[in-house]
């Protein structure tokens, strides 16, 4: 038997209780509602979806920040919520997060050196002052903040957004994690610098073998990161993965009507192609509430291709229809 | 023959900051043509929003128009007194901000927003305004009955953005400036609003200025595109030309830096370096520290706005070799 994957997610459900009014009944927002996933060492997976689809909740649960309502997250085959405390610390160190907002992620009263030295001290990677300076300088070089002397004693407000995000990434890799959960890491970065941050993350993967779970709403960024990293894209809708496959396959040959609709709607930097595109028209523009998601296929009430009596009754399972390409749509499965 | 409706000439706008003056818009000249969609694209700090706020003269207190003119129907908006501006603002030139929650007053129903906005600009016929709002709501595919009686928090982001567009159009302006109106929206809502705007153009005579950081949106919507960088106009031209044959090295690099669904990912590249500090902008061309084609003159002297064929404007020494030689000899 082969080694267990780095992370495995089984039938994961995460529900958040809400109450309508003061005395109203408790209801549940089904943020993630039955997800199965495997992440292997050094692999790249992009979670792609609109706001409210559950992509961030799924990422945070994989990072151990939420406890699942049902299902499990396995780290090297072991449920992370049943690990011994020493095992749990290894897991904590192995999975790091990069958040969207580099302005909020760094303590404004600490220098870059202090920010980066803290995890090194915490994990006993470096102890003496000179060791720390050497380590931190190396990290800064790795993330392209050179010469490091120029950055060591700067405060976050003295850095640009792109530079701050590089510091955040340096902090994440400082403890040699196995997986980085990057939640919209380029959304707040200037357009011209975005690919630089994605390239940096991919470069670090080459050097350190880190796997990535990249979370984004941006189709172009999802394609770039996953295609360049030889990875997959998973499209989420209302707490479920509706389609997953190799990056270029998903972009060039999407099979789920939801993925097709989104791809047909994204503007592209070519007026001739962009204006000729015929966006697929949905039956309804509004995303249903994740409190009461539609029965059957969750997309059926908006889907222009739905089959009455099937899509609104039975939930389509995520099914491999081509090598590595899985789709949860009755039209595709039944073909 | 297209004629300009607004002509900006040599506009300079500074902000007073802690470290000195921020050169937010620096010597920008451009024409906005009647009934066109002019796309203004740039990264944060490029001056695109400052340009818009200058046209309406709704700049924050720390900003000052240092130089230049903004001609609109024989009025210089850069210098006009408040009393004149009041007759222009909203009634003739309106502004649609990004409809985050704070763009609308949370304590007012939408109907009150509309009536108050009209009243503030001298239109007091409540019934006529509401009739007009209903008509606009229909056009923007909002249910008038429901939306008029809602509070902002009861509407989705896409609906709120459509309400702010309706607010911008309520007094039948000749020009509407839309500042990042789709930035915070999901893909499908963005697509819906872009299609509505295209539809709107076909139905009413209006000039639109569409400001965004996402140049792909301009490819979809704009007739002409102005590219701004660090307070400067770098290039302006017909949308097809801008994308097919970008002249300015910045425009070329910007188009390459978009992670897109077309083309090969291997051809997409970030722009090296980072945007300049606008308190101490680099001498010469502001893009030269990041430009792969920069020569000595680019580091020393600012390039002029050069007119090419078909109303194309570019600010780069590459397109004025003769003049560049002359300057170099000096």
XYZ file of C-alpha atoms in Angstrom:
665
model
C 0.000 0.000 0.000
C 1.248 3.460 -0.867
C 1.857 6.120 1.767
C -1.225 8.043 2.879
C -1.699 11.456 1.261
C -0.472 14.578 3.036
C -4.039 15.675 3.684
C -7.228 13.798 3.061
C -10.682 15.229 3.549
C -13.550 12.763 3.960
C -17.249 13.651 3.764
C -16.487 16.973 5.349
C -19.359 19.093 6.595
C -19.051 22.401 8.390
C -22.250 24.037 9.586
C -22.493 27.375 11.350
C -25.489 27.958 13.625
C -27.511 31.126 13.092
C -30.669 32.335 14.768
C -33.338 34.407 13.093
C -34.313 37.071 15.594
C -33.832 36.695 19.325
C -36.063 33.716 20.001
C -36.214 32.219 16.549
C -35.232 28.619 15.849
C -31.549 27.807 15.322
C -30.743 27.126 11.696
C -27.481 26.094 10.088
C -25.473 27.707 7.304
C -24.089 24.727 5.447
C -20.773 26.299 4.445
C -19.168 23.016 3.436
C -21.536 20.162 2.809
C -19.921 16.893 1.878
C -16.455 17.379 0.404
C -13.858 14.713 -0.360
C -10.344 15.711 -1.342
C -6.781 14.454 -1.345
C -3.682 16.606 -1.286
C -0.332 14.998 -1.985
C 3.151 16.201 -1.078
C 4.313 18.978 -3.373
C 1.026 19.150 -5.272
C -0.992 22.188 -6.287
C -4.751 22.439 -5.915
C -6.810 25.562 -6.549
C -10.207 25.973 -4.912
C -12.195 28.214 -7.203
C -15.591 29.661 -6.477
C -17.739 32.722 -5.941
C -18.131 34.391 -2.570
C -20.093 32.238 -0.163
C -19.308 28.927 -1.862
C -17.365 27.632 1.154
C -13.860 27.731 -0.265
C -12.366 29.720 2.622
C -14.167 27.624 5.239
C -12.810 24.481 3.620
C -9.288 25.951 3.586
C -9.481 26.975 7.224
C -10.764 23.562 8.236
C -7.866 21.891 6.452
C -5.570 24.225 8.398
C -7.243 23.074 11.622
C -8.923 26.393 12.424
C -12.468 25.025 12.376
C -13.647 21.751 13.822
C -15.723 19.791 11.322
C -19.418 19.306 12.058
C -19.106 15.896 10.427
C -16.472 14.025 8.471
C -12.743 14.124 8.992
C -9.530 15.821 8.007
C -6.666 13.344 7.936
C -3.012 14.371 8.154
C -0.856 11.525 6.860
C -3.770 9.194 7.447
C -4.620 10.345 10.976
C -7.624 12.421 12.017
C -6.204 15.792 13.085
C -8.679 16.099 15.955
C -7.519 12.799 17.463
C -3.795 13.482 17.354
C -1.716 13.487 20.536
C -0.640 16.981 21.506
C 2.893 16.452 20.170
C 1.543 15.083 16.875
C -0.869 17.985 16.679
C 2.027 20.431 16.989
C 3.802 18.723 14.102
C 0.619 19.060 12.058
C 0.258 22.742 13.064
C 3.771 23.441 11.931
C 3.258 21.513 8.693
C 0.248 23.518 7.565
C 0.627 27.294 7.316
C -1.776 29.968 6.109
C -1.268 33.037 3.929
C -4.218 35.394 4.237
C -5.694 37.821 1.764
C -4.855 41.080 3.492
C -1.110 41.610 4.013
C -1.930 44.890 5.765
C -3.804 43.087 8.539
C -1.558 40.023 8.761
C 1.530 41.822 10.043
C 1.825 43.480 13.448
C 2.440 47.179 12.686
C 4.568 47.681 15.814
C 7.104 44.962 14.969
C 9.991 45.071 12.518
C 10.310 42.563 9.693
C 13.115 40.912 11.660
C 10.965 40.431 14.768
C 8.049 39.188 12.695
C 10.174 36.540 10.983
C 12.307 35.647 14.005
C 9.314 34.792 16.198
C 8.354 31.473 14.545
C 12.042 30.509 14.238
C 12.441 30.932 17.993
C 9.126 29.244 18.724
C 10.155 26.098 16.872
C 13.775 26.217 17.989
C 15.018 26.533 14.411
C 17.434 29.297 15.407
C 18.307 30.561 18.842
C 21.134 33.067 19.042
C 20.865 36.571 17.660
C 23.416 35.923 14.910
C 21.706 32.664 13.893
C 18.398 34.484 13.730
C 19.757 37.333 11.607
C 21.329 34.826 9.244
C 18.130 32.754 8.960
C 15.871 35.759 8.512
C 18.203 37.204 5.871
C 18.065 33.919 3.977
C 14.278 33.961 4.111
C 14.159 37.506 2.791
C 16.423 36.526 -0.090
C 14.223 33.533 -0.836
C 11.152 35.747 -1.210
C 12.997 38.299 -3.323
C 13.386 41.062 -0.756
C 17.027 41.880 -1.507
C 19.385 43.018 -0.205
C 17.985 41.718 3.103
C 19.753 44.440 5.142
C 17.391 46.957 3.537
C 14.355 45.167 4.914
C 15.382 43.648 8.270
C 14.543 46.640 10.399
C 11.676 48.083 8.421
C 8.148 48.258 9.787
C 5.229 46.943 7.729
C 3.974 50.462 6.922
C 7.264 51.163 5.158
C 6.637 48.340 2.691
C 4.383 48.196 -0.361
C 1.508 45.695 -0.505
C 3.527 43.311 -2.672
C 6.502 43.466 -0.315
C 4.270 42.860 2.705
C 2.773 39.794 1.075
C 6.332 38.554 0.485
C 7.033 38.950 4.206
C 3.849 37.001 4.984
C 4.993 34.235 2.634
C 8.476 34.266 4.191
C 6.871 33.800 7.611
C 4.780 30.908 6.310
C 7.760 29.056 4.814
C 10.101 29.821 7.734
C 9.049 26.644 9.556
C 9.369 24.389 6.465
C 5.674 23.551 6.173
C 4.399 20.718 4.008
C 1.302 22.622 2.925
C 0.516 26.292 2.517
C -3.128 27.302 2.426
C -3.061 30.572 0.445
C -6.411 32.308 0.756
C -6.786 34.961 -1.986
C -3.117 35.948 -1.579
C -3.062 38.307 -4.574
C -6.489 39.929 -4.372
C -5.192 43.023 -2.581
C -1.960 43.255 -4.572
C -1.400 45.634 -7.489
C -2.264 44.061 -10.838
C 1.242 44.283 -12.260
C 2.720 42.462 -9.251
C 0.209 39.620 -8.889
C 1.923 37.096 -11.102
C 5.170 37.868 -9.269
C 3.649 36.604 -6.020
C 2.261 33.466 -7.713
C 5.631 32.838 -9.389
C 7.331 33.205 -6.019
C 5.029 30.613 -4.462
C 5.723 28.182 -7.304
C 9.456 28.803 -7.061
C 9.389 28.003 -3.347
C 7.586 24.800 -4.153
C 10.456 23.828 -6.460
C 12.986 24.621 -3.753
C 11.195 23.259 -0.703
C 8.612 20.821 -2.005
C 5.719 22.638 -0.342
C 2.223 21.711 -1.491
C -0.326 24.474 -2.056
C -4.014 24.856 -1.532
C -4.682 28.074 -3.428
C -8.065 29.670 -2.786
C -9.378 32.240 -5.267
C -12.409 33.649 -7.034
C -10.274 34.731 -9.998
C -10.379 32.332 -12.944
C -7.277 33.737 -14.590
C -5.230 33.414 -11.410
C -6.552 29.892 -10.808
C -5.562 28.855 -14.300
C -2.119 30.482 -14.097
C -1.205 28.994 -10.738
C -2.516 25.503 -11.307
C -1.362 25.238 -14.920
C 2.158 26.455 -14.145
C 2.306 24.231 -11.082
C 1.016 21.195 -12.972
C -1.912 21.013 -10.588
C -5.673 20.754 -10.474
C -8.599 23.144 -10.130
C -11.649 22.329 -8.026
C -14.760 24.433 -8.645
C -17.024 24.868 -5.624
C -20.677 25.790 -5.499
C -22.780 26.063 -2.342
C -20.496 23.980 -0.173
C -19.743 21.256 -2.723
C -17.131 20.514 -5.315
C -18.973 20.341 -8.628
C -16.001 19.764 -10.897
C -12.326 18.951 -10.443
C -9.536 18.237 -12.893
C -6.206 19.331 -14.399
C -6.037 23.125 -14.772
C -6.067 23.510 -18.557
C -8.670 20.756 -18.907
C -11.063 22.635 -16.612
C -10.484 25.970 -18.386
C -10.514 24.668 -21.973
C -13.031 21.891 -21.594
C -15.331 22.635 -18.666
C -18.164 20.100 -18.366
C -20.292 21.280 -15.471
C -22.843 23.920 -16.584
C -21.833 26.087 -13.611
C -18.157 26.088 -14.624
C -19.149 26.703 -18.232
C -21.323 29.650 -17.224
C -18.584 31.245 -15.153
C -15.944 30.794 -17.834
C -18.244 32.262 -20.463
C -18.744 35.335 -18.253
C -15.110 36.218 -17.511
C -13.860 39.196 -19.551
C -10.679 38.474 -21.488
C -8.041 40.978 -22.626
C -8.966 40.799 -26.305
C -11.897 42.912 -27.521
C -12.593 40.669 -30.503
C -12.872 37.487 -28.453
C -14.508 39.180 -25.472
C -17.297 40.783 -27.504
C -18.030 37.640 -29.473
C -18.462 35.524 -26.355
C -22.008 34.388 -25.792
C -22.468 34.161 -22.052
C -24.680 31.286 -20.940
C -27.876 32.698 -19.435
C -28.866 31.265 -16.096
C -32.472 30.816 -15.124
C -31.858 32.851 -11.982
C -29.075 35.260 -11.074
C -29.381 34.818 -7.328
C -27.385 32.227 -5.443
C -29.753 30.217 -3.218
C -29.307 30.404 0.533
C -26.760 27.969 1.979
C -29.220 27.479 4.856
C -31.688 25.681 2.608
C -29.775 24.630 -0.491
C -31.960 23.290 -3.313
C -32.782 19.579 -3.296
C -31.078 17.329 -5.780
C -28.352 19.118 -7.685
C -27.747 22.415 -5.901
C -27.422 24.198 -9.193
C -30.620 22.885 -10.760
C -32.809 25.922 -10.086
C -30.380 28.116 -12.041
C -29.148 25.595 -14.597
C -30.333 26.136 -18.167
C -29.815 22.449 -18.956
C -31.512 20.773 -16.014
C -33.501 17.615 -16.436
C -36.826 17.693 -14.666
C -37.493 14.793 -12.364
C -33.819 13.944 -12.050
C -31.718 17.014 -11.263
C -34.295 18.373 -8.818
C -34.679 15.011 -7.061
C -31.342 13.297 -6.828
C -27.943 14.730 -6.050
C -25.369 13.887 -8.754
C -22.196 12.290 -7.350
C -18.753 13.599 -8.327
C -17.891 11.086 -11.051
C -14.728 10.567 -13.065
C -15.810 11.024 -16.678
C -12.351 11.316 -18.203
C -8.979 10.491 -16.683
C -8.589 12.786 -13.637
C -11.607 14.885 -14.647
C -14.515 14.528 -12.223
C -17.897 16.185 -12.663
C -21.059 16.216 -10.562
C -23.721 16.696 -13.243
C -26.392 14.230 -14.376
C -26.220 15.419 -17.977
C -22.525 14.556 -18.132
C -22.626 11.373 -16.065
C -25.581 9.869 -17.944
C -24.146 10.566 -21.361
C -17.442 63.363 -36.623
C -16.962 62.689 -32.921
C -16.555 65.806 -30.846
C -15.142 66.130 -27.363
C -17.618 66.719 -24.566
C -14.933 67.169 -21.899
C -11.404 68.332 -22.636
C -8.752 67.926 -19.962
C -5.567 69.901 -20.576
C -2.312 69.798 -18.612
C -4.104 68.806 -15.419
C -1.931 68.679 -12.309
C -3.408 67.568 -8.973
C -1.361 67.242 -5.782
C -2.277 65.825 -2.398
C -0.692 67.213 0.723
C 0.810 64.274 2.583
C 2.956 63.847 5.678
C 6.134 63.477 3.663
C 5.377 66.139 1.084
C 3.219 66.576 -1.985
C 1.880 63.487 -3.704
C 1.894 64.009 -7.475
C -1.381 62.167 -8.046
C -2.219 63.507 -11.512
C 0.663 65.121 -13.332
C 0.171 66.954 -16.591
C -2.619 64.846 -18.033
C -4.384 65.900 -21.240
C -7.191 63.965 -22.869
C -10.558 64.370 -24.554
C -13.723 62.538 -23.629
C -15.856 62.182 -26.765
C -19.607 62.630 -26.809
C -21.494 59.317 -26.461
C -18.398 57.165 -26.171
C -17.331 54.807 -23.421
C -13.884 55.936 -22.384
C -12.111 53.327 -20.311
C -9.556 54.622 -17.843
C -7.318 51.870 -16.595
C -4.480 51.889 -14.092
C -3.123 50.317 -10.935
C -3.755 51.788 -7.505
C -2.033 55.138 -7.276
C -2.124 55.709 -11.026
C -4.335 58.784 -10.624
C -7.397 57.367 -12.367
C -9.817 58.149 -9.542
C -8.234 61.531 -8.835
C -8.818 62.411 -12.467
C -12.499 61.536 -12.075
C -12.885 63.429 -8.822
C -11.216 66.460 -10.439
C -13.757 66.515 -13.266
C -16.551 66.708 -10.684
C -14.470 68.834 -8.333
C -15.257 66.570 -5.417
C -11.650 66.067 -4.361
C -10.821 65.605 -0.669
C -9.645 68.669 1.264
C -5.993 67.665 1.085
C -6.027 67.792 -2.728
C -5.455 70.807 -4.899
C -5.743 71.378 -8.629
C -2.388 73.037 -9.210
C -2.613 73.613 -12.927
C -4.600 72.881 -16.031
C -8.130 73.126 -17.321
C -11.157 70.854 -17.676
C -13.430 72.320 -20.357
C -17.050 71.241 -20.454
C -19.561 73.280 -22.489
C -17.403 76.425 -22.252
C -17.041 76.051 -18.499
C -13.608 75.410 -17.026
C -14.499 72.959 -14.275
C -10.994 73.263 -12.823
C -11.609 76.901 -11.934
C -15.387 77.354 -11.910
C -16.960 78.695 -8.720
C -19.021 76.422 -6.528
C -22.290 77.983 -7.744
C -21.515 76.981 -11.354
C -20.330 73.530 -10.324
C -23.562 72.931 -8.502
C -25.453 73.297 -11.765
C -23.153 70.795 -13.467
C -22.739 68.151 -10.804
C -25.147 65.254 -11.059
C -27.478 67.127 -13.414
C -24.965 67.087 -16.262
C -22.050 64.979 -15.013
C -22.700 62.292 -12.423
C -20.599 59.822 -10.514
C -21.167 56.161 -9.669
C -18.872 54.860 -6.936
C -18.063 51.271 -6.078
C -21.221 50.308 -4.180
C -19.720 48.998 -1.008
C -22.163 49.170 1.878
C -20.961 52.669 2.739
C -21.960 54.172 -0.608
C -25.578 54.345 0.562
C -26.950 55.700 3.820
C -28.050 52.661 5.870
C -30.905 54.581 7.525
C -32.561 55.677 4.292
C -34.830 53.632 2.078
C -33.794 53.534 -1.568
C -36.750 55.729 -2.529
C -35.510 58.399 -0.113
C -31.997 58.207 -1.521
C -33.407 58.909 -4.914
C -35.712 61.721 -3.892
C -33.052 63.343 -1.677
C -30.403 63.122 -4.368
C -32.697 64.821 -6.845
C -33.695 67.443 -4.291
C -30.097 68.200 -3.415
C -29.550 69.051 -7.053
C -32.611 71.232 -7.364
C -35.208 68.795 -8.714
C -38.179 68.835 -6.375
C -40.932 67.068 -8.290
C -41.092 63.942 -6.145
C -43.565 62.091 -8.317
C -41.650 62.681 -11.535
C -38.411 61.568 -9.901
C -39.977 58.344 -8.649
C -41.464 57.700 -12.089
C -38.035 58.180 -13.627
C -36.501 55.867 -11.004
C -39.039 53.157 -11.843
C -38.167 53.455 -15.507
C -34.436 53.175 -14.755
C -35.010 50.242 -12.409
C -36.881 48.405 -15.149
C -33.987 49.044 -17.496
C -31.523 47.761 -14.875
C -33.796 44.776 -14.180
C -34.596 45.693 -10.599
C -38.098 45.178 -9.267
C -39.138 48.823 -8.615
C -41.770 48.053 -5.984
C -39.511 45.912 -3.885
C -36.272 47.851 -4.264
C -37.680 51.343 -3.710
C -39.011 50.315 -0.329
C -35.879 48.474 0.783
C -33.028 49.607 2.963
C -29.530 49.174 1.516
C -28.693 46.209 3.747
C -31.685 44.303 2.390
C -30.182 44.273 -1.103
C -27.406 42.092 -2.505
C -24.134 43.643 -3.670
C -25.184 43.461 -7.301
C -28.538 45.093 -6.579
C -26.886 47.872 -4.570
C -24.512 48.530 -7.428
C -27.429 48.776 -9.840
C -29.164 51.191 -7.462
C -26.084 53.452 -7.442
C -26.066 53.339 -11.244
C -29.743 54.353 -11.261
C -28.900 57.157 -8.813
C -26.222 58.353 -11.196
C -28.672 58.438 -14.092
C -31.676 59.868 -12.269
C -31.222 63.438 -13.559
C -30.461 62.432 -17.163
C -26.823 63.526 -17.142
C -24.788 63.889 -20.318
C -21.781 62.189 -18.741
C -21.592 59.481 -16.092
C -18.296 58.537 -14.473
C -18.283 54.957 -13.167
C -15.470 54.309 -10.699
C -14.720 50.558 -10.340
C -18.443 49.683 -10.356
C -17.872 45.931 -10.704
C -14.750 45.388 -8.625
C -16.286 43.887 -5.498
C -18.770 41.743 -7.412
C -18.803 38.069 -8.313
C -18.085 37.028 -11.885
C -21.718 36.502 -12.868
C -22.922 39.732 -11.284
C -20.080 41.602 -12.967
C -21.034 40.110 -16.313
C -24.671 41.056 -15.731
C -23.770 44.696 -14.958
C -21.410 44.972 -17.926
C -24.165 43.679 -20.209
C -26.652 46.115 -18.653
C -24.303 49.025 -19.301
C -23.884 47.963 -22.930
C -27.640 47.699 -23.224
C -28.123 51.099 -21.607
C -25.859 52.733 -24.181
C -28.039 51.455 -26.961
C -31.142 52.896 -25.300
C -29.998 56.326 -24.151
C -27.514 58.906 -25.368
C -24.852 59.073 -22.742
C -21.111 59.441 -22.392
C -19.506 57.000 -19.979
C -16.131 57.093 -18.319
C -15.406 53.640 -16.948
C -12.567 53.472 -14.427
C -11.049 50.118 -13.480
C -7.803 48.373 -12.606
C -8.871 45.399 -14.736
C -7.932 46.053 -18.346
C -9.847 42.960 -19.509
C -13.117 44.721 -18.599
C -12.210 47.580 -20.920
C -11.699 45.071 -23.716
C -15.312 44.112 -23.213
C -16.922 47.524 -22.831
C -14.839 50.545 -23.862
C -14.630 52.323 -27.223
C -11.338 53.942 -26.353
C -8.925 53.212 -23.515
C -6.690 55.585 -21.557
C -3.851 53.875 -19.690
C -2.537 55.693 -16.629
C 0.545 55.017 -14.550
C 1.899 56.933 -11.556
C -0.151 60.049 -12.297
C 0.645 60.115 -16.002
C -1.298 59.298 -19.134
C 0.844 56.656 -20.824
C -1.284 55.813 -23.820
C -4.709 56.439 -25.269
C -6.378 54.901 -28.257
C -9.096 52.832 -29.843
C -9.793 49.712 -27.794
C -8.990 47.300 -30.639
C -5.680 49.031 -31.342
C -4.719 49.174 -27.674
C -5.058 45.423 -27.318
C -3.874 44.346 -30.743
C -0.945 46.721 -30.976
C -0.106 48.341 -27.655
C 2.521 51.013 -28.227
C 3.693 51.948 -24.769
C 5.981 49.425 -23.053
C 3.819 49.817 -19.931
C 0.628 48.921 -21.799
C 2.404 45.949 -23.353
C 3.637 44.796 -19.958
C 0.268 45.400 -18.307
C -1.595 43.270 -20.855
C 1.000 40.505 -20.444
C 0.656 40.654 -16.651
C -3.011 39.650 -16.629
C -3.624 36.027 -15.791
C -6.204 35.359 -18.470
C -8.226 32.470 -19.819
C -6.895 32.961 -23.357
C -3.361 32.613 -24.645
C -0.601 30.540 -23.133
C 0.270 30.870 -19.446
C 3.946 30.868 -20.421
C 3.505 34.224 -22.113
C 2.062 35.863 -19.011
C 4.636 37.745 -16.962
C 4.561 40.101 -14.000
C 6.057 43.572 -14.383
C 9.343 43.617 -12.467
C 9.873 46.199 -9.725
C 7.030 48.105 -8.127
C 5.118 51.334 -8.788
C 7.067 54.462 -7.796
C 6.746 56.628 -4.723
C 4.638 59.568 -5.847
C 6.161 61.969 -3.334
C 9.530 61.517 -5.023
C 8.705 60.229 -8.494
C 11.669 59.076 -10.571
C 13.096 61.662 -12.984
C 12.369 61.266 -16.674
C 9.678 58.754 -17.622
C 7.975 57.418 -14.501
C 7.975 53.915 -15.886
C 11.685 53.827 -16.723
C 12.836 51.899 -13.611
C 10.586 49.006 -14.688
C 10.857 49.410 -18.444
C 12.840 46.810 -20.395
C 13.432 49.278 -23.237
C 14.554 52.288 -21.208
C 17.514 54.251 -22.550
C 19.508 57.128 -21.168
C 17.042 59.798 -22.230
C 14.169 58.012 -20.466
C 16.060 58.371 -17.208
C 16.716 62.054 -17.707
C 13.790 63.676 -19.431
C 10.075 63.163 -19.330
C 8.617 62.092 -22.673
C 5.969 64.377 -24.200
C 2.493 63.223 -25.240
C 3.032 62.153 -28.827
C 0.149 61.984 -31.298
C 0.199 59.068 -33.700
C -2.345 58.258 -36.421
C -6.058 57.694 -35.607
C -6.030 59.895 -32.525
C -3.620 57.583 -30.783
C -1.602 59.231 -28.033
C 1.488 57.726 -26.437
C 3.963 59.121 -23.970
C 7.206 57.328 -24.785
C 10.492 58.414 -26.352
C 10.422 55.367 -28.653
C 7.859 57.174 -30.776
C 9.717 60.474 -31.069
C 13.201 59.391 -32.145
C 14.014 62.720 -33.813
C 13.104 64.754 -30.792
C 14.852 62.314 -28.515
C 18.075 62.793 -30.499
C 17.682 66.558 -30.254
C 17.248 66.388 -26.492
C 20.184 64.028 -26.168
C 22.466 66.459 -27.988
C 21.586 69.281 -25.599
